[in-house]
Amino acid sequence: MALLALAAALIVPLAACSSEATSSDQPKTLRYASGDAEPTCLDPHVGGNWPQAILANQFLESLFSKNDAGEIIPWLATGAEASDDQLSWTITLKEGVSFTDGTPFDADAVVANVEHIKNPETASSTAILALGKVSEAVAVDARTVRFDLSEPDSALLESLAQTWLAIESPAGLERGTEENCLAPIGTGAFQVASWEKQSQVVLTRNENHTSAPEDGVTSEGQPGAAVGTIEWKFIPDAATRLAALQSDQVDIIDSVQPDALSQFQANGTEETLIGARPGVTARIELNTTRAPFDDPKVREAFAASADIDAAVESLYFGTLDRSTSVLSSATPFATSHPDSFGFDAARASTLLDEAGWTERDADGVRTKNGERLEVAFPVSTNQSIPAEISVLEQIGATSSEVGFDVQLELLDLSTWYERSGTWEFDAIVAPYSKNSADVLRIVYSTDSITPAPSGYHANNTGLSLPALDEALDAAVKTSDDAERERLYGEAQQLIIDSGTVIPLYDQTVQFAYGDNVHGFRLQPNVNVPSLVNVTIE
């Protein structure tokens, strides 16, 4: 049997906190303002996007987490052991843990969650794709669950460390999707008390919380939340969020704009926290299922016509760097490809001539057989911050100089998902987070062109490359890190060479908060915010 060596417990240094701030008889309220889209469902099994994850991480817990070194560590699990053939994983579970409805956490609960995720009626996307190689979960005894696999999956424990696969009360799941979406029941440091839609979700402290991950401690050195209540407010406008922080109406804000981040870092008026999301980078993906990007020359021309470096430099004020990688810098085995990208308008023009786009209309847009060189580019205003939208506008402007007509369309999240799901786009920016390089298989394999039960297809390029599929399948089947690194490097080169992806920069999370807030950190499982240790002076 191949035994997984789980990292020893780590105590993460946190800011010093006073005993008054954590007094249980006078619990304080933490006010958090989010600029991400308000979820339509609080259960991260359903669909599975980033706004669900950052909120659910406060009240749901996973079997595993990661420490700051990127090592898998126990959370609701205590250990994991793989069979010699790598076709099953036996996972042992913590004792003495209960969901906030009183239901005991045990192997049956884990099985119920796996079945819930894999049930097509759940309409899962992120979670079900992560469990794609899991045939079933079997309760061996109350404290032991076995995951049986159709093929070896070296990324399974990394998947089980993600918030989208957090464990919920079986009794809560049995209520049905509509009710469970309103208030999923977990084992976490908080529980959902109320949800006033288009306003806020209120979370209250779980007084019986005992199941922090091995690297998670509070100011008193014991599992459990330091504040009594969280008011998680939805404030989509960036300026309004910033004003709320500066006028002490909220304590923490996310999705902070680059100009404000740069100012805070320079003058120290507010504390800041920035982290890269693991998974793929923020990148433009080109749809090869229709013209014009079914032609490799046109794809290469579009990439060469985009002056990305200048846009990032002028609009992000030094708060992040241009990336030439498919994978985020927070993801193992990421490789950079600086020689594959660079602004070259002359090269772009030559490529378009070679592709037959030789004429221009009165607007200067290239034409071919009477068709204009248009690029339909839907953008989610919930997922792309204003600075990113400005980057895309600058890319459209430089591309227009060589004859492209980039038509940015700003959409709400649900409309954007609809356009993506029906392939009504030529170019798109679609974030996807996962804490391993296996994200490449989920996002770029041929299998991922087929929609998940949610209707979402993770592969937005529509390109099927057998050599890429082979490399990604081999990488997920081996537990040899050197071989994984080689295979994922090969896969990244194939993706870059296809011309279907134009990297921009790391997906990042950006926060600002007052100097009276202590213990705020990112949980390394997928760099989601963790509020369990936060105290307020």
C-alpha positions as a printed NumPy array, in Angstrom:
array([[  0.   ,   0.   ,   0.   ],
       [  1.271,   3.468,  -0.91 ],
       [  0.899,   5.704,   2.119],
       [  0.376,   9.433,   1.62 ],
       [  2.661,  11.384,   3.928],
       [  0.487,  14.157,   5.274],
       [  2.235,  17.287,   6.515],
       [  2.662,  17.762,  10.228],
       [  0.563,  20.364,  11.964],
       [  1.696,  23.899,  11.324],
       [  0.855,  26.929,  13.405],
       [  0.544,  29.933,  11.129],
       [  1.733,  33.141,  12.794],
       [ -1.167,  35.506,  13.11 ],
       [ -1.386,  39.064,  14.326],
       [ -1.602,  39.404,  18.074],
       [ -5.143,  39.687,  19.322],
       [ -6.512,  40.898,  22.604],
       [ -8.64 ,  38.751,  24.862],
       [-11.287,  41.452,  24.787],
       [-11.714,  41.01 ,  21.023],
       [-12.494,  37.323,  21.431],
       [-14.666,  37.541,  24.505],
       [-17.486,  35.052,  24.064],
       [-19.886,  37.094,  26.175],
       [-19.44 ,  40.159,  23.941],
       [-18.867,  38.756,  20.459],
       [-18.204,  41.316,  17.776],
       [-19.647,  41.586,  14.279],
       [-17.374,  41.498,  11.247],
       [-18.664,  43.39 ,   8.21 ],
       [-17.361,  42.058,   4.889],
       [-18.226,  43.719,   1.562],
       [-17.904,  41.598,  -1.577],
       [-17.76 ,  42.848,  -5.133],
       [-18.194,  39.369,  -6.563],
       [-21.547,  38.321,  -7.95 ],
       [-24.12 ,  37.336,  -5.365],
       [-24.502,  33.553,  -5.633],
       [-27.81 ,  32.201,  -6.838],
       [-27.231,  29.23 ,  -4.517],
       [-25.045,  29.029,  -1.397],
       [-24.338,  25.317,  -1.95 ],
       [-20.991,  25.122,  -3.815],
       [-21.883,  21.649,  -5.112],
       [-24.494,  23.318,  -7.334],
       [-22.757,  24.946, -10.288],
       [-19.563,  25.816,  -8.482],
       [-18.166,  29.307,  -9.018],
       [-15.789,  31.578,  -7.123],
       [-18.414,  33.679,  -5.282],
       [-19.88 ,  30.468,  -3.858],
       [-16.455,  29.259,  -2.732],
       [-15.337,  32.361,  -0.85 ],
       [-18.593,  32.509,   1.098],
       [-19.024,  28.769,   1.678],
       [-15.475,  28.52 ,   3.033],
       [-16.707,  30.306,   6.148],
       [-19.301,  27.672,   7.064],
       [-18.374,  24.468,   5.207],
       [-15.258,  22.327,   5.599],
       [-13.458,  19.895,   3.309],
       [-11.773,  16.567,   3.956],
       [ -8.348,  18.121,   3.351],
       [ -6.71 ,  21.515,   3.037],
       [ -3.256,  22.777,   2.079],
       [ -0.604,  24.496,   4.15 ],
       [  1.523,  27.444,   3.088],
       [  4.1  ,  25.06 ,   1.615],
       [  1.447,  23.634,  -0.711],
       [  1.303,  20.293,   1.085],
       [ -1.964,  18.415,   1.587],
       [ -2.958,  18.43 ,   5.272],
       [ -5.917,  16.882,   7.132],
       [ -9.088,  18.792,   7.862],
       [-12.167,  16.632,   8.367],
       [-10.004,  13.662,   7.408],
       [ -7.094,  12.345,   9.465],
       [ -5.204,  10.464,   6.76 ],
       [ -5.334,   8.815,   3.354],
       [ -3.836,   5.656,   1.874],
       [ -3.779,   4.561,  -1.764],
       [ -3.975,   0.982,  -2.968],
       [ -0.998,  -0.472,  -4.829],
       [ -2.822,  -0.145,  -8.154],
       [ -3.883,   3.45 ,  -7.309],
       [ -7.511,   2.533,  -8.046],
       [ -8.781,   3.234,  -4.547],
       [ -8.071,   5.647,  -1.73 ],
       [ -8.958,   4.804,   1.867],
       [ -9.571,   7.926,   3.938],
       [ -9.912,   8.   ,   7.72 ],
       [-12.104,  10.625,   9.37 ],
       [-12.046,  12.741,  12.522],
       [-14.083,  11.658,  15.5  ],
       [-16.358,  13.873,  17.549],
       [-17.377,  16.247,  14.746],
       [-21.012,  17.161,  14.108],
       [-22.83 ,  19.331,  11.617],
       [-24.573,  22.374,  13.045],
       [-27.939,  20.573,  12.8  ],
       [-26.614,  17.885,  15.158],
       [-26.079,  15.237,  12.476],
       [-22.812,  13.369,  13.131],
       [-20.003,  13.66 ,  10.612],
       [-19.075,  10.143,   9.513],
       [-18.377,   7.976,   6.482],
       [-22.05 ,   7.86 ,   5.53 ],
       [-22.049,  11.663,   5.357],
       [-19.081,  11.633,   2.974],
       [-20.787,   9.042,   0.768],
       [-23.971,  11.138,   0.698],
       [-21.977,  14.174,  -0.451],
       [-20.234,  12.284,  -3.25 ],
       [-23.582,  10.945,  -4.428],
       [-25.069,  14.447,  -4.248],
       [-22.28 ,  15.898,  -6.383],
       [-22.495,  13.123,  -8.977],
       [-26.295,  13.263,  -9.196],
       [-27.148,  15.07 , -12.483],
       [-30.082,  16.788, -10.759],
       [-27.609,  18.681,  -8.569],
       [-26.345,  20.424, -11.735],
       [-22.781,  20.431, -10.483],
       [-19.932,  21.71 , -12.61 ],
       [-16.686,  22.292, -10.701],
       [-17.161,  19.517,  -8.143],
       [-18.374,  16.844, -10.547],
       [-15.478,  17.508, -12.923],
       [-13.07 ,  17.098, -10.005],
       [-14.632,  13.708,  -9.196],
       [-14.65 ,  12.539, -12.802],
       [-12.578,   9.43 , -12.071],
       [-14.446,   8.478,  -8.872],
       [-16.741,   5.497,  -9.524],
       [-18.212,   5.49 ,  -6.033],
       [-17.52 ,   6.213,  -2.389],
       [-18.051,   3.353,   0.074],
       [-18.453,   3.603,   3.855],
       [-16.108,   0.921,   5.227],
       [-17.029,   1.799,   8.804],
       [-18.128,   4.943,  10.63 ],
       [-14.652,   6.504,  10.502],
       [-13.421,   5.125,   7.165],
       [-14.505,   5.843,   3.597],
       [-13.066,   4.356,   0.419],
       [-13.025,   6.159,  -2.921],
       [-13.047,   3.667,  -5.81 ],
       [-11.671,   5.026,  -9.089],
       [-12.117,   4.092, -12.734],
       [ -8.515,   5.195, -13.36 ],
       [ -5.691,   6.425, -11.123],
       [ -6.105,  10.058, -10.117],
       [ -3.009,  11.667,  -8.62 ],
       [ -4.97 ,  14.897,  -8.084],
       [ -7.79 ,  13.375,  -6.005],
       [ -6.684,  14.642,  -2.587],
       [ -6.009,  18.076,  -4.062],
       [ -9.562,  18.038,  -5.425],
       [-10.942,  17.002,  -2.036],
       [ -9.195,  20.029,  -0.508],
       [-11.328,  22.444,  -2.528],
       [-14.343,  24.299,  -1.154],
       [-16.528,  23.086,  -4.03 ],
       [-16.208,  19.568,  -2.569],
       [-16.868,  20.602,   1.038],
       [-18.92 ,  18.233,   3.169],
       [-22.533,  19.118,   4.006],
       [-25.056,  17.571,   6.361],
       [-26.864,  14.634,   4.71 ],
       [-30.041,  15.789,   6.429],
       [-29.569,  19.193,   4.843],
       [-29.058,  17.678,   1.406],
       [-32.234,  15.638,   1.801],
       [-34.267,  18.855,   2.069],
       [-33.837,  19.332,  -1.683],
       [-31.906,  21.818,  -3.763],
       [-34.186,  24.815,  -3.303],
       [-34.087,  24.771,   0.503],
       [-30.481,  23.664,   0.787],
       [-29.35 ,  26.465,  -1.511],
       [-30.652,  28.992,   0.995],
       [-28.658,  27.686,   3.96 ],
       [-26.33 ,  24.7  ,   3.495],
       [-25.437,  22.999,   6.768],
       [-21.791,  22.331,   7.523],
       [-19.306,  21.694,  10.306],
       [-17.536,  25.037,   9.943],
       [-16.76 ,  27.84 ,  12.343],
       [-19.912,  29.697,  11.246],
       [-23.409,  28.793,  10.108],
       [-25.884,  30.527,   7.819],
       [-28.401,  32.478,   9.892],
       [-30.173,  34.413,   7.131],
       [-29.905,  35.525,   3.523],
       [-31.479,  38.8  ,   2.456],
       [-31.056,  38.591,  -1.286],
       [-29.41 ,  41.518,  -3.058],
       [-28.226,  42.697,   0.345],
       [-26.348,  40.311,   2.637],
       [-25.863,  36.871,   4.147],
       [-25.56 ,  36.777,   7.932],
       [-23.375,  34.085,   9.481],
       [-23.279,  33.314,  13.196],
       [-20.62 ,  31.521,  15.181],
       [-20.799,  27.747,  15.555],
       [-20.254,  27.405,  19.295],
       [-19.412,  23.705,  18.905],
       [-16.776,  24.045,  16.198],
       [-13.863,  21.639,  16.696],
       [-12.582,  20.816,  13.227],
       [-10.089,  23.436,  12.024],
       [ -7.46 ,  22.156,   9.573],
       [ -4.07 ,  21.311,  11.041],
       [ -2.671,  24.741,  10.23 ],
       [ -5.741,  26.612,  11.488],
       [ -5.744,  28.103,  14.978],
       [ -7.552,  31.019,  16.554],
       [ -6.081,  33.671,  18.793],
       [ -6.697,  31.422,  21.795],
       [ -5.067,  28.422,  20.139],
       [ -8.343,  26.535,  19.91 ],
       [-10.59 ,  25.782,  16.935],
       [-13.55 ,  28.102,  16.686],
       [-14.348,  31.57 ,  15.412],
       [-13.112,  34.704,  17.137],
       [-16.064,  36.921,  16.109],
       [-19.701,  36.207,  16.818],
       [-21.299,  37.333,  13.554],
       [-20.316,  38.015,   9.964],
       [-22.405,  40.333,   7.819],
       [-21.409,  39.364,   4.278],
       [-22.626,  42.284,   2.174],
       [-22.991,  42.365,  -1.606],
       [-21.79 ,  45.738,  -2.916],
       [-21.035,  45.391,  -6.641],
       [-19.803,  48.949,  -7.216],
       [-16.082,  49.293,  -6.473],
       [-16.254,  52.962,  -5.486],
       [-19.126,  52.298,  -3.093],
       [-17.206,  49.437,  -1.445],
       [-14.148,  51.622,  -1.046],
       [-16.18 ,  54.466,   0.456],
       [-17.818,  52.027,   2.875],
       [-14.403,  50.88 ,   4.094],
       [-13.011,  54.378,   4.456],
       [-16.094,  55.551,   6.368],
       [-15.954,  52.536,   8.724],
       [-19.217,  51.047,   7.465],
       [-17.435,  47.764,   6.694],
       [-14.246,  46.128,   7.961],
       [-12.972,  44.203,   4.9  ],
       [-13.59 ,  44.636,   1.171],
       [-12.614,  42.388,  -1.727],
       [-12.101,  42.965,  -5.469],
       [-10.153,  46.143,  -4.716],
       [ -9.237,  48.124,  -7.82 ],
       [ -5.541,  48.4  ,  -8.763],
       [ -5.364,  52.184,  -8.318],
       [ -6.691,  51.915,  -4.76 ],
       [ -4.389,  48.98 ,  -3.975],
       [ -1.394,  50.904,  -5.237],
       [ -2.365,  53.932,  -3.163],
       [ -2.855,  51.892,   0.008],
       [  0.471,  50.127,  -0.478],
       [  2.207,  53.474,  -0.937],
       [  0.715,  55.41 ,   1.97 ],
       [ -0.359,  52.656,   4.368],
       [ -3.802,  54.128,   5.036],
       [ -5.383,  50.665,   4.752],
       [ -3.985,  47.162,   5.063],
       [ -3.948,  45.059,   1.882],
       [ -3.811,  41.361,   1.083],
       [ -3.257,  40.049,  -2.449],
       [ -2.978,  36.437,  -3.532],
       [ -2.867,  34.494,  -6.775],
       [ -5.701,  32.067,  -7.348],
       [ -4.423,  28.593,  -8.222],
       [ -5.566,  27.123, -11.518],
       [ -5.289,  28.825, -14.872],
       [ -4.294,  32.421, -15.457],
       [ -6.656,  35.148, -16.535],
       [ -6.435,  34.594, -20.264],
       [ -8.267,  35.176, -23.52 ],
       [ -9.516,  31.935, -25.069],
       [-10.363,  31.763, -28.76 ],
       [-13.315,  29.71 , -30.025],
       [-12.134,  27.398, -32.814],
       [-15.597,  25.996, -33.554],
       [-16.426,  28.878, -35.898],
       [-14.812,  31.614, -37.985],
       [-12.633,  33.574, -37.696],
       [-10.591,  31.675, -35.095],
       [-10.997,  28.29 , -36.748],
       [ -8.019,  29.525, -38.804],
       [ -4.663,  29.227, -36.937],
       [ -3.24 ,  32.202, -38.838],
       [ -6.049,  34.447, -37.614],
       [ -5.525,  33.228, -34.037],
       [ -1.827,  34.03 , -34.263],
       [ -2.59 ,  37.41 , -35.814],
       [ -4.974,  38.343, -33.   ],
       [ -2.384,  37.448, -30.356],
       [  0.275,  39.503, -32.157],
       [ -2.075,  42.488, -32.498],
       [ -2.744,  42.708, -28.746],
       [ -0.408,  45.058, -26.875],
       [ -1.017,  43.394, -23.519],
       [  2.161,  44.501, -21.753],
       [  1.378,  48.178, -22.242],
       [ -2.216,  47.714, -21.102],
       [ -1.257,  45.845, -17.927],
       [  1.459,  48.357, -17.068],
       [ -0.809,  51.374, -17.497],
       [ -3.912,  49.974, -15.809],
       [ -2.639,  47.838, -12.916],
       [ -0.169,  50.304, -11.369],
       [  2.417,  47.653, -10.604],
       [  0.059,  45.499,  -8.532],
       [  0.542,  42.483, -10.818],
       [  2.768,  41.3  , -13.653],
       [  2.03 ,  40.157, -17.186],
       [  1.956,  36.37 , -17.461],
       [  2.908,  34.208, -20.418],
       [  1.752,  31.004, -18.732],
       [ -1.438,  28.997, -19.02 ],
       [ -1.141,  28.066, -15.34 ],
       [ -1.191,  30.508, -12.449],
       [  2.07 ,  31.085, -10.593],
       [  0.288,  29.581,  -7.559],
       [ -0.121,  26.251,  -9.379],
       [  2.544,  23.529,  -9.34 ],
       [  4.398,  22.837, -12.611],
       [  3.529,  26.183, -14.237],
       [  5.815,  27.105, -17.159],
       [  6.261,  30.503, -18.825],
       [  6.465,  31.097, -22.574],
       [  7.691,  34.675, -23.118],
       [  8.976,  33.95 , -26.628],
       [  5.49 ,  32.913, -27.763],
       [  3.859,  36.273, -27.06 ],
       [  4.663,  39.825, -27.994],
       [  3.066,  42.803, -29.693],
       [  3.914,  42.811, -33.416],
       [  1.387,  44.679, -35.564],
       [  3.376,  44.116, -38.755],
       [  3.423,  40.371, -38.172],
       [ -0.327,  40.413, -37.451],
       [ -1.027,  42.233, -40.73 ],
       [  1.073,  39.774, -42.709],
       [ -0.723,  36.799, -41.164],
       [ -4.14 ,  38.278, -41.954],
       [ -3.079,  38.862, -45.557],
       [ -1.945,  35.24 , -45.779],
       [ -5.279,  34.115, -44.336],
       [ -7.163,  35.946, -47.1  ],
       [ -8.406,  38.923, -45.079],
       [ -6.966,  41.373, -47.582],
       [ -9.747,  43.942, -48.08 ],
       [-11.004,  46.638, -45.695],
       [-14.391,  48.298, -45.467],
       [-15.087,  51.983, -44.877],
       [-14.518,  51.51 , -41.123],
       [-11.097,  49.983, -41.664],
       [-12.281,  46.498, -40.71 ],
       [-10.82 ,  43.688, -42.786],
       [-13.171,  41.639, -44.945],
       [-13.095,  38.288, -46.707],
       [-15.773,  37.071, -49.114],
       [-18.006,  39.886, -47.902],
       [-17.638,  38.973, -44.2  ],
       [-16.166,  41.434, -41.704],
       [-13.37 ,  40.337, -39.333],
       [-15.503,  40.64 , -36.213],
       [-14.682,  39.22 , -32.784],
       [-17.707,  38.715, -30.519],
       [-16.316,  39.082, -26.987],
       [-18.839,  38.74 , -24.111],
       [-17.456,  39.895, -20.753],
       [-18.915,  39.201, -17.315],
       [-18.903,  42.389, -15.263],
       [-19.127,  40.178, -12.159],
       [-15.953,  38.251, -12.987],
       [-13.872,  40.936, -14.722],
       [-13.091,  43.982, -12.596],
       [-13.178,  47.418, -14.278],
       [ -9.389,  47.389, -14.732],
       [ -9.589,  44.087, -16.605],
       [-12.376,  45.413, -18.796],
       [-10.147,  48.4  , -19.582],
       [ -7.326,  46.006, -20.522],
       [ -9.676,  44.229, -22.923],
       [-10.746,  47.575, -24.379],
       [ -7.107,  48.487, -25.018],
       [ -6.531,  45.105, -26.646],
       [ -9.536,  45.796, -28.863],
       [ -8.094,  49.18 , -29.787],
       [ -4.664,  47.865, -30.814],
       [ -6.268,  44.948, -32.663],
       [ -8.462,  47.345, -34.616],
       [ -5.348,  48.958, -36.076],
       [ -4.612,  45.771, -38.035],
       [ -8.254,  45.281, -39.063],
       [-10.076,  43.389, -36.301],
       [-13.44 ,  44.623, -35.013],
       [-13.511,  43.5  , -31.368],
       [-17.055,  43.798, -30.039],
       [-16.932,  43.746, -26.236],
       [-20.332,  43.122, -24.682],
       [-20.65 ,  43.682, -20.929],
       [-23.044,  41.157, -19.387],
       [-24.301,  39.995, -16.01 ],
       [-23.046,  36.598, -14.897],
       [-26.111,  34.544, -15.828],
       [-26.254,  35.978, -19.37 ],
       [-22.516,  35.449, -19.745],
       [-22.89 ,  31.777, -18.719],
       [-25.653,  31.413, -21.309],
       [-23.467,  32.846, -24.095],
       [-20.572,  30.642, -23.054],
       [-22.698,  27.513, -22.829],
       [-24.137,  27.976, -26.323],
       [-20.779,  28.92 , -27.892],
       [-22.021,  32.405, -28.822],
       [-18.59 ,  34.017, -28.672],
       [-15.321,  34.271, -30.55 ],
       [-13.158,  35.293, -27.594],
       [-13.801,  34.966, -23.882],
       [-12.142,  35.383, -20.474],
       [-13.291,  32.523, -18.242],
       [-11.687,  32.107, -14.803],
       [-11.196,  28.593, -13.441],
       [ -9.552,  27.757, -10.127],
       [ -8.142,  24.41 ,  -9.023],
       [ -5.237,  23.722,  -6.718],
       [ -3.332,  21.417,  -9.079],
       [ -2.042,  21.322, -12.645],
       [ -4.822,  18.823, -13.347],
       [ -6.869,  21.94 , -14.087],
       [ -5.389,  21.651, -17.595],
       [ -7.254,  18.375, -18.126],
       [-10.49 ,  19.887, -16.894],
       [-10.177,  23.027, -19.018],
       [ -8.482,  21.811, -22.212],
       [ -9.201,  18.096, -22.714],
       [-11.52 ,  16.873, -25.451],
       [-13.874,  15.463, -22.8  ],
       [-14.419,  18.961, -21.4  ],
       [-15.981,  20.184, -24.637],
       [-19.042,  18.196, -23.517],
       [-21.066,  20.206, -20.974],
       [-21.242,  19.192, -17.316],
       [-24.736,  18.633, -15.816],
       [-24.866,  22.361, -15.06 ],
       [-24.693,  23.054, -18.807],
       [-21.229,  24.582, -18.482],
       [-18.412,  23.315, -20.712],
       [-14.968,  23.951, -19.225],
       [-13.178,  23.797, -22.596],
       [-13.958,  27.12 , -24.265],
       [-11.589,  26.691, -27.207],
       [-13.476,  23.754, -28.718],
       [-10.145,  22.365, -29.884],
       [ -9.526,  18.619, -29.64 ],
       [ -5.847,  17.642, -29.58 ],
       [ -5.17 ,  13.886, -29.161],
       [ -1.55 ,  14.508, -28.127],
       [ -2.741,  16.891, -25.418],
       [ -5.327,  14.392, -24.165],
       [ -2.641,  11.709, -23.967],
       [ -0.273,  13.909, -21.967],
       [ -2.97 ,  15.035, -19.535],
       [ -4.319,  11.505, -19.028],
       [ -0.823,  10.191, -18.362],
       [ -0.077,  13.021, -15.919],
       [ -3.112,  12.356, -13.747],
       [ -2.377,   8.62 , -13.651],
       [  1.154,   8.897, -12.297],
       [  2.168,   9.787,  -8.754],
       [  5.789,  10.47 ,  -9.776],
       [  6.25 ,  14.24 ,  -9.463],
       [  9.128,  14.386, -11.923],
       [  7.039,  12.626, -14.543],
       [  4.044,  14.83 , -13.769],
       [  6.197,  17.917, -14.231],
       [  7.444,  16.644, -17.605],
       [  3.955,  15.759, -18.825],
       [  2.344,  18.99 , -17.644],
       [  5.184,  20.931, -19.278],
       [  4.506,  19.095, -22.533],
       [  0.781,  19.81 , -22.197],
       [  1.339,  23.52 , -21.643],
       [  3.549,  23.744, -24.719],
       [  0.88 ,  22.034, -26.829],
       [ -1.758,  24.483, -25.595],
       [  0.468,  27.477, -26.33 ],
       [  1.364,  26.125, -29.777],
       [ -2.34 ,  25.731, -30.625],
       [ -2.721,  29.508, -30.522],
       [ -6.032,  29.215, -28.665],
       [ -4.932,  30.889, -25.419],
       [ -3.523,  34.375, -24.799],
       [ -2.368,  34.71 , -21.157],
       [ -2.859,  38.047, -19.432],
       [ -1.858,  37.712, -15.751],
       [ -2.558,  35.626, -12.678],
       [ -6.121,  35.546, -11.46 ],
       [ -5.801,  37.333,  -8.144],
       [ -7.808,  38.074,  -5.037],
       [ -7.407,  41.588,  -3.648],
       [ -8.504,  42.768,  -0.204],
       [ -8.28 ,  45.944,   1.851],
       [ -9.073,  46.315,   5.537],
       [ -8.486,  48.617,   8.469],
       [ -5.586,  48.331,  10.899],
       [ -8.068,  47.3  ,  13.595],
       [ -8.593,  43.952,  11.818],
       [ -6.201,  41.151,  12.79 ],
       [ -5.848,  37.494,  11.811],
       [ -7.213,  37.843,   8.278],
       [ -5.555,  35.39 ,   5.917],
       [ -5.974,  33.371,   2.748],
       [ -6.527,  29.653,   3.198],
       [ -4.034,  27.92 ,   0.885],
       [ -6.468,  25.261,  -0.354],
       [ -7.504,  27.598,  -3.199],
       [ -6.51 ,  30.945,  -1.638],
       [-10.014,  31.745,  -0.441],
       [-10.411,  34.21 ,   2.451],
       [-10.596,  32.693,   5.916],
       [-12.35 ,  34.729,   8.601],
       [-12.224,  32.185,  11.433],
       [ -9.193,  33.834,  13.073],
       [-10.214,  37.45 ,  12.541],
       [-10.49 ,  39.738,  15.545],
       [-11.531,  43.387,  15.585],
       [-10.146,  45.962,  17.991]])
